[in-house]
Amino acid sequence: LPIERYRELLPGFVNAMIAADCKTVERAAMWCAQIGHESSGLRYMEEIASGAAYNGRADLGNTQPGDGPRYKGSGPIQLTGRHIFRKFSAWCHSKGWVDSPRCFEDNPGLVRSDPRWGFLAATWYWTVARPQINELSDRRDLVGVTRAINGGTNGLADRESRYKRCLDLGAALIPSTGGGLVADVVSDGLGQLRPHENRLRPINRPENVNPSTRTPAEPWPYDMVADVWNESVWDGFTIP
């Protein structure tokens, strides 16, 4: 992804992380690693398939023609089905963030197109649908969290690799602002991504570097805007 896309995703990512109460090293590392894996490095905010296979799935609440594509997997953890979109809508309405308890049931595309809602959908899943996740994160139970999200242990090796890199970042990953819909989360988030302004890091995978931003042969400033992505959701760099 181009750096501009990561800048666009950053506010919603940090905001949702705060709303999920991921404000310790263990929780923040788990959040970044799991969201990073589930979205393939934030490349996908919706299911690749059309969703037609979900048509007629009463267990998902898909009772109307076209509900499959309409309510296909959305957001980085991919909320799926009319029933789940209704629950997410009601939750956001109870927080005072939307005007209607049917907001995303009526406008499901928002969860796919607006990072603010896509990431908050992940918060809902993390704290409401699977409320045990933060407790498991406190115990550094990567397998337990993976089972809670995935239903099994698919992609465990990649999740573990991301998780270890996130733990190595330590307190640099911890957000420090409010929760819910933070007005100035951009400034707050950017401030958090500059913990060691004078450090440089070597480039681990030059083939992944966006050539429009820096020559791959040169060292990269530690305080670049996409620091969190490089260590947690996109594995282009390593800490020296």
XYZ file of C-alpha atoms in Angstrom:
240
model
C 0.000 0.000 0.000
C 1.203 3.571 -0.647
C 2.144 5.675 2.364
C -0.854 7.923 1.691
C -3.215 5.023 2.365
C -1.572 4.295 5.694
C -1.944 7.947 6.648
C -5.638 7.650 5.808
C -6.045 4.506 7.909
C -4.062 5.676 10.949
C -6.733 7.783 12.739
C -9.385 5.051 12.616
C -6.897 2.379 13.632
C -5.671 4.264 16.720
C -9.176 5.411 17.651
C -10.540 1.853 17.556
C -7.563 0.549 19.489
C -8.342 3.017 22.280
C -12.034 2.144 22.197
C -11.064 -1.525 22.583
C -9.110 -0.588 25.753
C -5.876 -1.806 24.177
C -3.760 0.518 26.286
C -1.121 -1.839 27.641
C 1.827 -3.367 25.808
C 0.221 -6.822 25.791
C -3.142 -5.633 24.498
C -1.718 -3.185 21.963
C 0.658 -5.796 20.576
C -2.141 -8.339 20.274
C -4.430 -5.830 18.580
C -1.833 -4.817 15.990
C -0.748 -8.382 15.285
C -4.240 -9.834 14.924
C -5.672 -6.922 12.924
C -2.555 -6.993 10.770
C -2.940 -10.676 9.981
C -6.700 -10.632 9.445
C -6.462 -7.756 6.958
C -3.206 -8.883 5.279
C -1.407 -5.771 6.435
C -4.501 -3.534 6.169
C -4.772 -4.275 2.464
C -8.327 -5.596 2.748
C -11.219 -3.885 4.489
C -13.746 -6.242 2.931
C -14.046 -9.842 1.894
C -12.577 -10.551 -1.533
C -15.439 -12.876 -2.510
C -18.715 -11.368 -3.696
C -20.690 -12.591 -0.704
C -23.231 -14.378 -2.904
C -22.539 -17.576 -0.991
C -24.182 -15.966 2.058
C -27.526 -15.400 0.330
C -30.318 -17.158 2.189
C -28.178 -17.804 5.279
C -30.833 -17.422 7.978
C -28.210 -18.134 10.648
C -26.555 -14.854 9.611
C -29.859 -13.006 9.463
C -29.686 -12.861 5.676
C -33.384 -13.208 4.945
C -33.783 -10.744 2.071
C -32.662 -11.153 -1.554
C -29.148 -9.770 -2.004
C -28.300 -9.836 1.702
C -25.236 -11.987 1.035
C -23.261 -9.391 -0.954
C -24.828 -6.549 1.031
C -23.581 -7.902 4.353
C -20.464 -9.746 3.254
C -17.347 -9.651 5.437
C -16.539 -6.000 6.191
C -13.855 -4.233 8.188
C -10.440 -5.711 9.072
C -12.014 -8.573 11.068
C -14.851 -8.912 8.555
C -18.228 -8.611 10.251
C -20.594 -10.828 8.272
C -24.382 -11.041 8.022
C -27.344 -8.712 8.541
C -27.731 -9.866 12.147
C -24.178 -8.827 13.070
C -24.458 -5.493 11.269
C -27.623 -4.835 13.288
C -25.791 -5.588 16.538
C -22.867 -3.357 15.594
C -25.303 -0.569 14.703
C -27.090 -0.846 18.045
C -23.764 -0.764 19.903
C -22.589 2.387 18.125
C -25.975 3.990 18.732
C -25.764 3.154 22.450
C -22.410 4.996 22.536
C -23.962 8.052 20.898
C -21.763 7.757 17.810
C -24.569 7.337 15.257
C -28.118 8.647 15.085
C -29.884 5.395 14.248
C -29.710 1.932 15.844
C -29.961 0.589 12.277
C -27.234 2.806 10.855
C -24.979 0.088 9.401
C -27.786 -2.319 8.690
C -29.166 0.389 6.424
C -25.745 1.506 5.156
C -23.430 -1.536 5.312
C -21.011 -0.050 2.783
C -19.791 2.418 5.409
C -18.056 -0.395 7.278
C -16.096 -1.182 4.129
C -15.428 2.324 2.831
C -14.849 4.419 5.971
C -11.872 3.282 8.107
C -13.404 4.925 11.174
C -16.321 2.485 11.137
C -14.379 -0.467 9.768
C -11.939 -0.377 12.659
C -14.680 0.283 15.220
C -16.384 -2.831 13.865
C -13.231 -4.668 14.932
C -13.542 -2.999 18.358
C -17.102 -4.276 18.669
C -15.997 -7.787 17.823
C -13.018 -7.566 20.201
C -14.972 -6.275 23.200
C -18.585 -7.402 22.685
C -18.690 -10.476 20.484
C -15.505 -11.910 22.045
C -15.165 -10.117 25.400
C -12.515 -12.557 26.595
C -9.908 -11.269 24.142
C -8.373 -8.563 26.334
C -8.051 -10.965 29.258
C -6.375 -13.489 26.971
C -4.119 -10.717 25.696
C -3.114 -9.847 29.264
C -1.873 -13.440 29.581
C -0.112 -13.225 26.204
C -2.248 -16.135 25.063
C -1.769 -15.772 21.317
C -3.352 -19.137 20.561
C -6.400 -18.340 22.674
C -6.965 -14.982 20.968
C -6.441 -16.568 17.555
C -9.086 -19.198 18.313
C -11.481 -16.483 19.518
C -11.091 -14.558 16.259
C -10.532 -17.306 13.727
C -12.307 -20.264 15.269
C -9.079 -22.228 14.836
C -5.393 -21.490 14.466
C -5.170 -20.572 10.783
C -2.174 -18.346 10.053
C -0.697 -18.844 13.508
C 2.920 -18.541 12.343
C 2.276 -15.155 10.744
C 0.312 -13.953 13.765
C 3.164 -15.005 16.044
C 5.756 -13.242 13.899
C 3.754 -10.011 13.934
C 3.079 -10.344 17.660
C 6.757 -10.697 18.532
C 7.629 -7.604 16.512
C 4.866 -5.681 18.243
C 6.055 -6.750 21.697
C 9.548 -5.582 20.774
C 8.134 -2.099 20.164
C 6.879 -2.042 23.743
C 5.335 1.185 25.032
C 5.735 2.881 21.642
C 2.556 1.090 20.568
C 0.389 2.242 23.470
C -2.199 4.916 22.543
C -2.740 7.756 24.977
C -5.988 9.508 24.055
C -9.599 9.075 25.216
C -11.702 6.576 23.318
C -14.720 6.475 21.041
C -14.583 9.118 18.300
C -11.455 11.153 19.053
C -11.394 14.522 17.316
C -7.629 15.055 17.196
C -6.528 11.446 16.961
C -4.318 12.265 13.963
C -2.018 14.514 15.966
C -2.075 12.128 18.891
C -1.303 9.135 16.712
C 1.513 10.826 14.836
C 3.073 11.925 18.106
C 3.118 8.360 19.340
C 4.944 7.135 16.251
C 8.031 9.226 16.979
C 9.497 7.732 20.151
C 13.149 7.769 19.013
C 13.620 10.580 16.533
C 17.381 10.183 16.097
C 17.414 6.464 15.420
C 17.725 4.933 11.983
C 16.777 1.457 10.945
C 17.997 -0.725 8.099
C 15.536 -1.849 5.461
C 14.715 -5.538 5.814
C 12.798 -6.063 2.577
C 13.751 -3.449 -0.025
C 11.321 -4.986 -2.501
C 8.435 -3.838 -0.275
C 9.537 -0.220 -0.036
C 7.473 2.347 -1.889
C 10.045 3.833 -4.308
C 8.306 7.194 -4.230
C 9.263 7.759 -0.594
C 12.929 6.765 -0.176
C 15.747 5.022 -1.999
C 15.711 1.410 -0.726
C 19.503 1.358 -0.275
C 19.412 4.165 2.289
C 18.556 3.834 6.016
C 15.068 4.846 7.007
C 14.240 7.423 9.713
C 12.734 5.832 12.819
C 10.120 8.574 13.115
C 8.425 7.986 9.773
C 4.657 8.321 9.905
C 4.053 4.629 9.095
C 6.228 3.248 11.903
C 3.449 1.217 13.512
C 2.482 -0.330 10.205
C 6.059 -1.291 9.368
C 6.461 -3.215 12.605
C 3.004 -4.612 13.164
C 0.875 -4.827 10.070
C 3.463 -4.521 7.312
C 6.785 -6.321 7.781
C 9.066 -4.207 5.611
C 11.522 -3.227 8.336
C 13.296 -4.462 11.460
C 14.578 -2.646 14.518
C 18.425 -2.560 14.537
